[in-house]
Tab-separated table of C-alpha atoms in Angstrom:
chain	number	residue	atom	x	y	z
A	1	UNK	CA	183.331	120.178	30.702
A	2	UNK	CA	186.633	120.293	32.671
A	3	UNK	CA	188.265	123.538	31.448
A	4	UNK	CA	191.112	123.134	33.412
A	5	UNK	CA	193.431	120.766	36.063
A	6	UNK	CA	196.106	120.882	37.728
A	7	UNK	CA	198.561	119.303	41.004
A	8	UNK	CA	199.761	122.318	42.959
A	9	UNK	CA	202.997	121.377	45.309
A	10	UNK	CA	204.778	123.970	47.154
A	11	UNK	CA	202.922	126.960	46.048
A	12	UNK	CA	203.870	125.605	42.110
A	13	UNK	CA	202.005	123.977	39.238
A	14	UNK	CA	202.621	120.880	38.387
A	15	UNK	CA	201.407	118.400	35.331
A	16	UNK	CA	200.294	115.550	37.067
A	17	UNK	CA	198.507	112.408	35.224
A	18	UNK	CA	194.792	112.693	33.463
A	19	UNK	CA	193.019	110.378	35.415
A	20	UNK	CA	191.851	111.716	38.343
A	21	UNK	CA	192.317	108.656	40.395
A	22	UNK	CA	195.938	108.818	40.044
A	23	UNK	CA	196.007	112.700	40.102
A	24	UNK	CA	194.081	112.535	43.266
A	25	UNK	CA	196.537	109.530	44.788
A	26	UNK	CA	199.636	111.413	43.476
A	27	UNK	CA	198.736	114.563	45.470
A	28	UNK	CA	197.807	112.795	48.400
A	29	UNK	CA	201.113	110.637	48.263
A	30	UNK	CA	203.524	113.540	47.673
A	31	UNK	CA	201.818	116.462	49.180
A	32	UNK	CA	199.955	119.245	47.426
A	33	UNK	CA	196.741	119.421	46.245
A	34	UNK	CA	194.440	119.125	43.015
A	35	UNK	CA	192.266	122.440	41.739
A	36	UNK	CA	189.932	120.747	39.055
A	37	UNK	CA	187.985	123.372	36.896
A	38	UNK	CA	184.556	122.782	35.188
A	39	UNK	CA	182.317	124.755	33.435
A	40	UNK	CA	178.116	124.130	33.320
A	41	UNK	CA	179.249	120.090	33.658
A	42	UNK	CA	176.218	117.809	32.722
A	43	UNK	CA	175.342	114.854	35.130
A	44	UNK	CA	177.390	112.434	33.174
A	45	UNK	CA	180.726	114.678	33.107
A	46	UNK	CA	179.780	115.262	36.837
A	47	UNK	CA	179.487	111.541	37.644
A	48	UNK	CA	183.545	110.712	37.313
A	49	UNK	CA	184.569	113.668	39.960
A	50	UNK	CA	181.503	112.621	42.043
A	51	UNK	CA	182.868	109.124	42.590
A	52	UNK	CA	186.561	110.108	42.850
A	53	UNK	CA	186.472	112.827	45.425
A	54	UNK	CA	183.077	111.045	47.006
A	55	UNK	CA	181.280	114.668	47.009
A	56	UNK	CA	177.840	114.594	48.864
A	57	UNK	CA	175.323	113.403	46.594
A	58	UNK	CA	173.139	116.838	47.464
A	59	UNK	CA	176.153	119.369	46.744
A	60	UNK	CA	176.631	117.911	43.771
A	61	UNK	CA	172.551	117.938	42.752
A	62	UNK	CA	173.033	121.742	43.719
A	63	UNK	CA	176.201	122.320	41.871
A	64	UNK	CA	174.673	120.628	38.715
A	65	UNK	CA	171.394	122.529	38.376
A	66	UNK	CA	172.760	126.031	39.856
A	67	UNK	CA	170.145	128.539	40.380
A	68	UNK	CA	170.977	128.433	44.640
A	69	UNK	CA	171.564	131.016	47.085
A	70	UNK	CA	175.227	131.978	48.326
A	71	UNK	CA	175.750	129.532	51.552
A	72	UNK	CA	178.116	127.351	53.338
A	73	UNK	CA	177.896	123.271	53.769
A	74	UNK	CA	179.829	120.339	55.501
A	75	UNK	CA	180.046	117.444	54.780
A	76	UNK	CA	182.073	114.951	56.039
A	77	UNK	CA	184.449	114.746	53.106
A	78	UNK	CA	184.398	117.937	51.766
A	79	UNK	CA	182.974	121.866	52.148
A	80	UNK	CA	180.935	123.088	49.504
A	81	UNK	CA	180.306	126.936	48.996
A	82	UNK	CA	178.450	128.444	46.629
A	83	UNK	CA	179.102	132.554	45.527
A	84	UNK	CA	177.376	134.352	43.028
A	85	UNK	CA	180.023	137.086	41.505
A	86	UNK	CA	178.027	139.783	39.181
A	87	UNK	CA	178.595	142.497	36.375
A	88	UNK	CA	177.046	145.307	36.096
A	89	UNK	CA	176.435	146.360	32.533
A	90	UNK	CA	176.423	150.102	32.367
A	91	UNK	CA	175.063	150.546	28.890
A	92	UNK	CA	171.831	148.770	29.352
A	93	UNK	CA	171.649	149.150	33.431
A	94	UNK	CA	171.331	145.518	34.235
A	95	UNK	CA	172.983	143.538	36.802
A	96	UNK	CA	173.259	140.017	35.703
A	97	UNK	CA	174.763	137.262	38.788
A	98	UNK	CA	176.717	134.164	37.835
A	99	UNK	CA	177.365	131.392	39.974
A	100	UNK	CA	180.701	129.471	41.497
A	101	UNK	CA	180.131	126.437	43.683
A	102	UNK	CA	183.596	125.170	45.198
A	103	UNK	CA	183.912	121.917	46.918
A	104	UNK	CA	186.912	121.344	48.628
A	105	UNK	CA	188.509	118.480	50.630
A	106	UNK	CA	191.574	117.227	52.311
A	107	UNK	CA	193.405	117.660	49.431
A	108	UNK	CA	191.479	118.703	46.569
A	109	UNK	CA	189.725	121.521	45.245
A	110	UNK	CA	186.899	121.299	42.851
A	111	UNK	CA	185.243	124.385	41.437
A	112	UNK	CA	181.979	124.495	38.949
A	113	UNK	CA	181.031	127.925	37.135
A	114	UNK	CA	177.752	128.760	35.780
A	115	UNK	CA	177.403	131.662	33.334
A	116	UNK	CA	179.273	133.667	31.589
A	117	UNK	CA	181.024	136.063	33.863
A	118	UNK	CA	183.365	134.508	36.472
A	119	UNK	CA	186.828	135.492	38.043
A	120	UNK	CA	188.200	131.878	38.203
A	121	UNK	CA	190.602	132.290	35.504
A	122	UNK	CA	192.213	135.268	36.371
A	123	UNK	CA	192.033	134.177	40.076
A	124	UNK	CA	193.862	131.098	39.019
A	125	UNK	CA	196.488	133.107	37.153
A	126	UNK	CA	197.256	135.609	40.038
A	127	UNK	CA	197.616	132.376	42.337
A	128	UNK	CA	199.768	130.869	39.761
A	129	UNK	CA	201.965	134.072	40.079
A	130	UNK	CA	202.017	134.311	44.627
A	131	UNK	CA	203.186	131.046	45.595
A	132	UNK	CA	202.812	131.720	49.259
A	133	UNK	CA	199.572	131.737	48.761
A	134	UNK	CA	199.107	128.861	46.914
A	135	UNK	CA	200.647	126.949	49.161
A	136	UNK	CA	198.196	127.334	51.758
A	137	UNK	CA	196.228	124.455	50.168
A	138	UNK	CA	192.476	124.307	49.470
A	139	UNK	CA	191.816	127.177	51.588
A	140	UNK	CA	194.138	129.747	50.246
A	141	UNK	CA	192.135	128.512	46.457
A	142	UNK	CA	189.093	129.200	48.909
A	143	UNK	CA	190.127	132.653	49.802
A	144	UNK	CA	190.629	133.630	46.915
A	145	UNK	CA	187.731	132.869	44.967
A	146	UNK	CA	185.909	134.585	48.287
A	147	UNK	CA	187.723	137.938	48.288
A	148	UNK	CA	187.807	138.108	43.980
A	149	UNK	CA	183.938	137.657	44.102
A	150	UNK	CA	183.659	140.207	47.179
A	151	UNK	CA	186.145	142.710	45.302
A	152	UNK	CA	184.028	143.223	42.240
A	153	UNK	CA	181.068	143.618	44.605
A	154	UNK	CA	182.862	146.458	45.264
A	155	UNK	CA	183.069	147.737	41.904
A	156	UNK	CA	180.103	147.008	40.851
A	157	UNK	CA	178.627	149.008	44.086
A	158	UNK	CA	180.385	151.915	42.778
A	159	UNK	CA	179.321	152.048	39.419
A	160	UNK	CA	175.384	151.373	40.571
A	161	UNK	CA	176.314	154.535	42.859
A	162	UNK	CA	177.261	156.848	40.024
A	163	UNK	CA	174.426	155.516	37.879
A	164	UNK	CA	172.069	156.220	40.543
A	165	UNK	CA	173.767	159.851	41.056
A	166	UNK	CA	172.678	160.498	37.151
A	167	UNK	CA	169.557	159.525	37.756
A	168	UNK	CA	168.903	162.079	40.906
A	169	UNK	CA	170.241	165.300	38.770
A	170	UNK	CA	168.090	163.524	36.106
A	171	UNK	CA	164.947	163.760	38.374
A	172	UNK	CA	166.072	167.202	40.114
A	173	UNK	CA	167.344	169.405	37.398
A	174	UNK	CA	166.122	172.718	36.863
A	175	UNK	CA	162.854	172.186	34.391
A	176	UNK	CA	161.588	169.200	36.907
A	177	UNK	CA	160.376	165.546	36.672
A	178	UNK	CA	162.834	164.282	33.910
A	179	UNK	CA	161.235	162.561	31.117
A	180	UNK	CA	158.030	160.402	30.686
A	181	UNK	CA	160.444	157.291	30.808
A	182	UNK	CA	161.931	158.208	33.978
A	183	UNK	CA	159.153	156.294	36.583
A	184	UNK	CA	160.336	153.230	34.656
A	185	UNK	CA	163.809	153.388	34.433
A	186	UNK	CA	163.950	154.612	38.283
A	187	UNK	CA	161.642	151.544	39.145
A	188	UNK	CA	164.005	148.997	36.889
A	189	UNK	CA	167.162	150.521	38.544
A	190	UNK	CA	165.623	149.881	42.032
A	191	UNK	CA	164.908	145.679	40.512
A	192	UNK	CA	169.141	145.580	39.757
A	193	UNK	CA	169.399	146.926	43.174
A	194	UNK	CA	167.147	144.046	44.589
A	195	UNK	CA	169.335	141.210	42.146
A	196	UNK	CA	172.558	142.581	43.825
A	197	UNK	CA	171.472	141.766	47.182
A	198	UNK	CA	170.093	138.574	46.285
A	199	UNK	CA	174.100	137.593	45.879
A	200	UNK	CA	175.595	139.689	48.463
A	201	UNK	CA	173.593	139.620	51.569
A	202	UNK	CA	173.458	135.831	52.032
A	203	UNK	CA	177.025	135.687	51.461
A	204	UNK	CA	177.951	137.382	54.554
A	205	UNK	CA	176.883	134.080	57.177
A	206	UNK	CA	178.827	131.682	55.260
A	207	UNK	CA	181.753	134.180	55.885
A	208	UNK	CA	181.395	134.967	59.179
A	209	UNK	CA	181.407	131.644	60.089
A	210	UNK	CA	185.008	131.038	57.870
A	211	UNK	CA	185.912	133.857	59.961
A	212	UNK	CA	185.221	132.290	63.203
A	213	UNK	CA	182.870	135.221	64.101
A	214	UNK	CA	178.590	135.029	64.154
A	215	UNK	CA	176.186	132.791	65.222
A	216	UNK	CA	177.704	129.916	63.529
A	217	UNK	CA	181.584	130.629	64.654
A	218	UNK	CA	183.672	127.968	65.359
A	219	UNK	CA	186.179	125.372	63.408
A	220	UNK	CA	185.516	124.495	59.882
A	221	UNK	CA	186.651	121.588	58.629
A	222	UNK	CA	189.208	121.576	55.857
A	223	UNK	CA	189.762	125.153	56.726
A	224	UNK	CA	193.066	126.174	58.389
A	225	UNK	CA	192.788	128.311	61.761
A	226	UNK	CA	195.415	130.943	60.432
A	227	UNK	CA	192.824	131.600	57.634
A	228	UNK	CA	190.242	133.100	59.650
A	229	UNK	CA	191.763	136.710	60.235
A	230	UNK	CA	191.350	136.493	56.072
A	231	UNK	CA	187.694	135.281	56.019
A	232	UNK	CA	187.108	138.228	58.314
A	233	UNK	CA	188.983	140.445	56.327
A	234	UNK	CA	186.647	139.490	53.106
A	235	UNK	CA	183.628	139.749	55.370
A	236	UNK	CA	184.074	143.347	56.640
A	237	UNK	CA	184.473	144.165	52.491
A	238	UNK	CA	181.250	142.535	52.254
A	239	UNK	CA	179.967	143.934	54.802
A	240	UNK	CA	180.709	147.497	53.420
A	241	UNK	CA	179.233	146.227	50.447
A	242	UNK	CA	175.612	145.221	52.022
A	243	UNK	CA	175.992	148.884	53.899
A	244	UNK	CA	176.266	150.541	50.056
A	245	UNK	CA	173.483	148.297	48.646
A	246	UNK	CA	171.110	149.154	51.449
A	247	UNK	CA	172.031	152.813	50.877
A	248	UNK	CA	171.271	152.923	47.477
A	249	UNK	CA	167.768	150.474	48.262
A	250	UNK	CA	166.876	153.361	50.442
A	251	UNK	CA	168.025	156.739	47.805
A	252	UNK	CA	166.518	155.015	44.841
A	253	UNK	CA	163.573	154.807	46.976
A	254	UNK	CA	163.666	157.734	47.961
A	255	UNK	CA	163.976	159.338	44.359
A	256	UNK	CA	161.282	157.532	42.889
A	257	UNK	CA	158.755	159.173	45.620
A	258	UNK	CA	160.070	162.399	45.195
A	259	UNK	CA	159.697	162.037	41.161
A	260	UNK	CA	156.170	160.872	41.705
A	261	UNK	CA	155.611	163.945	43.717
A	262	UNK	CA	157.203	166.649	41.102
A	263	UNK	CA	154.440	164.362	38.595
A	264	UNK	CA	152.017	165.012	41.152
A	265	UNK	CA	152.534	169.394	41.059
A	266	UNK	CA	153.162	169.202	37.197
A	267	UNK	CA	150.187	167.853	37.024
A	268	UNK	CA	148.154	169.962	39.921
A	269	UNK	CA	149.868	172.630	37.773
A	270	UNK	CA	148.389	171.621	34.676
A	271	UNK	CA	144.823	171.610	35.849
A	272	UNK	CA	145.253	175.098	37.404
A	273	UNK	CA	146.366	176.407	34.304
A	274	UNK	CA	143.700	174.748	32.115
A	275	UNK	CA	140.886	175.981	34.903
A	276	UNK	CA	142.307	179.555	34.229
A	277	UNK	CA	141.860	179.057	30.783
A	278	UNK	CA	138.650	177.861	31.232
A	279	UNK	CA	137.371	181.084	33.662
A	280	UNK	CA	138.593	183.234	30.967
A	281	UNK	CA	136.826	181.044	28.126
A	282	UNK	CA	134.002	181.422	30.024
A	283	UNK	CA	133.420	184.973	30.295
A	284	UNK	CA	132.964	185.975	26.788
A	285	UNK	CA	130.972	182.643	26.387
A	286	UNK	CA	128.491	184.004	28.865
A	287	UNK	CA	127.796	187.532	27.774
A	288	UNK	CA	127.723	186.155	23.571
A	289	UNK	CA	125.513	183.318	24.845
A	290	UNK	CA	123.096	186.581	26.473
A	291	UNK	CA	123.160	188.658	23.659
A	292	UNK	CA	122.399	186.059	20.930
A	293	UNK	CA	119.026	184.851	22.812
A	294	UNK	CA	117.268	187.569	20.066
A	295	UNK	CA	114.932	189.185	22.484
A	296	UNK	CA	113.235	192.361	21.547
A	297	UNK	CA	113.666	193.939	24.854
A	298	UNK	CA	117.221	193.488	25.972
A	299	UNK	CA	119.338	196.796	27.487
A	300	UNK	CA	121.096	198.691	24.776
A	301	UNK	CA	120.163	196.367	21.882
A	302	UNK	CA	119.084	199.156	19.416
A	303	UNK	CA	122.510	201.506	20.869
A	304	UNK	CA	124.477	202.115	18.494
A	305	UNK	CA	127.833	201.562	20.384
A	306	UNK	CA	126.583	198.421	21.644
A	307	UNK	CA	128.174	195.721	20.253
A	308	UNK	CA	131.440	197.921	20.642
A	309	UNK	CA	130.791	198.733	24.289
A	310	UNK	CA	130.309	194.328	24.381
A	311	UNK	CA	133.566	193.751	23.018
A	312	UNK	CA	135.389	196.286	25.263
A	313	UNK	CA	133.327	194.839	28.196
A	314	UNK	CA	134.557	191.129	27.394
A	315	UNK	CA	138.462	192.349	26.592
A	316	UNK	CA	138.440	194.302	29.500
A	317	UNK	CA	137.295	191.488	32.093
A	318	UNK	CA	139.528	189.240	29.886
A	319	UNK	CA	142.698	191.281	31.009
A	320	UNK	CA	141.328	191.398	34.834
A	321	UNK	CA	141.271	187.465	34.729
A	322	UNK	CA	144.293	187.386	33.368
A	323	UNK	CA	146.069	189.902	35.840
A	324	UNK	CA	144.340	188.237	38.934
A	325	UNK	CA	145.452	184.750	37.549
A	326	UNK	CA	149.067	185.682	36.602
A	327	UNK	CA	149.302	187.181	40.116
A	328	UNK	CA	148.530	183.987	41.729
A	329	UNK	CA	150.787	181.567	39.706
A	330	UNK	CA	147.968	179.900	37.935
A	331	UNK	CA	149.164	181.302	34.502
């Protein structure tokens, strides 16, 4: 569904007709640009801005069925980029990615949103508000999708940072190990981890090539020269971002061993404390198991402090196991 449209001239909105034919010819004819807005359209919405801004028949398969990786395309019309901006849901620990595909042309912009959480809207408004920017065309809309998207990376990098920081004194505090539950929750923060970079780190060719830098540098189409100090900009934010991600890849990692480890002594621990028990267990076992075999000709069996001088015997060798244990840290 188109959820929003609009002729921008000068850096200012302007109503402009509802057919996009004649919003598209308007724009061209009197300068500006048109920023069409659409969210999860089906084929058959699709099919109208398809024909009037002739998008590439495989940008528009991949803007219509979502699911793709961040990259860069052109085409001989148009540029298609697709971002995936996320939100991090502290209460439940989950990182959850949405998708923006942007297509944009000589003097158009197009821009399709899958999911829920998306910072079109409010990048729309704040454009609204800095006509400068605005009037920089398609690419300034371009930019600022990019650096909106890149921002919240940001944000989001922070908050898995002092999430993972919990965890650690979690793991590490005084009485050791943290709970049962803590394996699994360590494991399922590392798999948000893994979703994060899934959006961020294929981001960063498609903006080191807006940038002019990379592999890839050189002139985009539909993309103003003067831009490309801005692309770069975005790009070293991102690339702070991948830094942080791989950071906290490596210290969740990192934690997880070293809470397997403090499972492995508990546990080493455990057994030397039950063997103890067991040595001790053992001792009176032996001597009650000897003395009930009812032979007639056993030492001291008809003394009368016998079964006295026993009992001593067996608490006495108790407290010696128990001494000698204590003293090595089994007990």
């Amino acid at each position: 569904m188109i959820v929003d449209c609009a002729i921008y001239r000068q850096g200012h909105r302007t109503e402009g007709p509802e057919d996009l034919s004649d919003a598209l010819a308007e724009a061209r004819a009197e300068g500006g640009f048109v920023w069409i807005g659409l969210y999860e359209p089906s084929e058959r919405e699709f099919d109208l801005v398809t024909q009037e801004f002739a998008l590439h028949p495989l940008a528009v398969e991949d803007a219509l069925n979502a699911h793709q990786r961040p990259k860069l395309e052109v085409y001989a019309d148009s540029l298609f980029m697709v971002l995936k901006p996320v939100v991090y849901d502290a209460a439940s620990d989950t990182v959850s990615a949405g998708e923006i595909m942007v297509f944009i042309g000589d003097c158009f912009v197009v821009t399709v949103r899958h999911g829920e959480h998306s910072p079109l809207a409010a990048v729309r408004r704040r454009l609204e508000e800095e006509p400068e920017m605005l009037d920089k065309g398609p690419t300034g809309v371009l930019y600022a999708i990019s650096d909106a998207v890149v921002d919240h990376y940001l944000e989001v990098a922070t908050e898995l940072g002092n999430d993972l920081e919990e965890l650690e004194a979690e793991v590490f505090r005084p009485e050791g190990g943290g709970s049962r539950g803590t394996a699994s929750r360590i494991y399922g923060f590392k798999r948000q981890i893994l979703e994060f970079r899934r959006a961020t780190g294929p981001l960063a060719p498609p903006l080191a090539r807006l940038g002019g830098t990379g592999a890839f540098g050189g002139t985009v189409p539909f993309v103003h020269d003067k831009a490309r100090p801005f692309f770069r900009d975005v790009g070293d934010h991102l690339t702070r971002v991948n830094e942080s991600v791989e950071a906290l890849d490596r210290l969740v990692s990192d934690v997880l061993s070293a809470h397997l480890a403090q499972m492995s002594v508990r546990q080493n621990d455990d057994m030397r404390k039950i063997s103890a028990w067991a040595a001790m267990a053992a001792v009176p076992t032996m001597i009650a198991g000897i003395y009930g075999m009812n032979f007639d000709h056993m030492p001291e069996l008809h003394w009368l402090w016998s079964y006295p001088a026993v009992i001593l015997a067996m608490a006495a060798l108790e407290v010696l196991l128990y001494r000698l244990f204590k003293h090595r840290g089994w007990l």
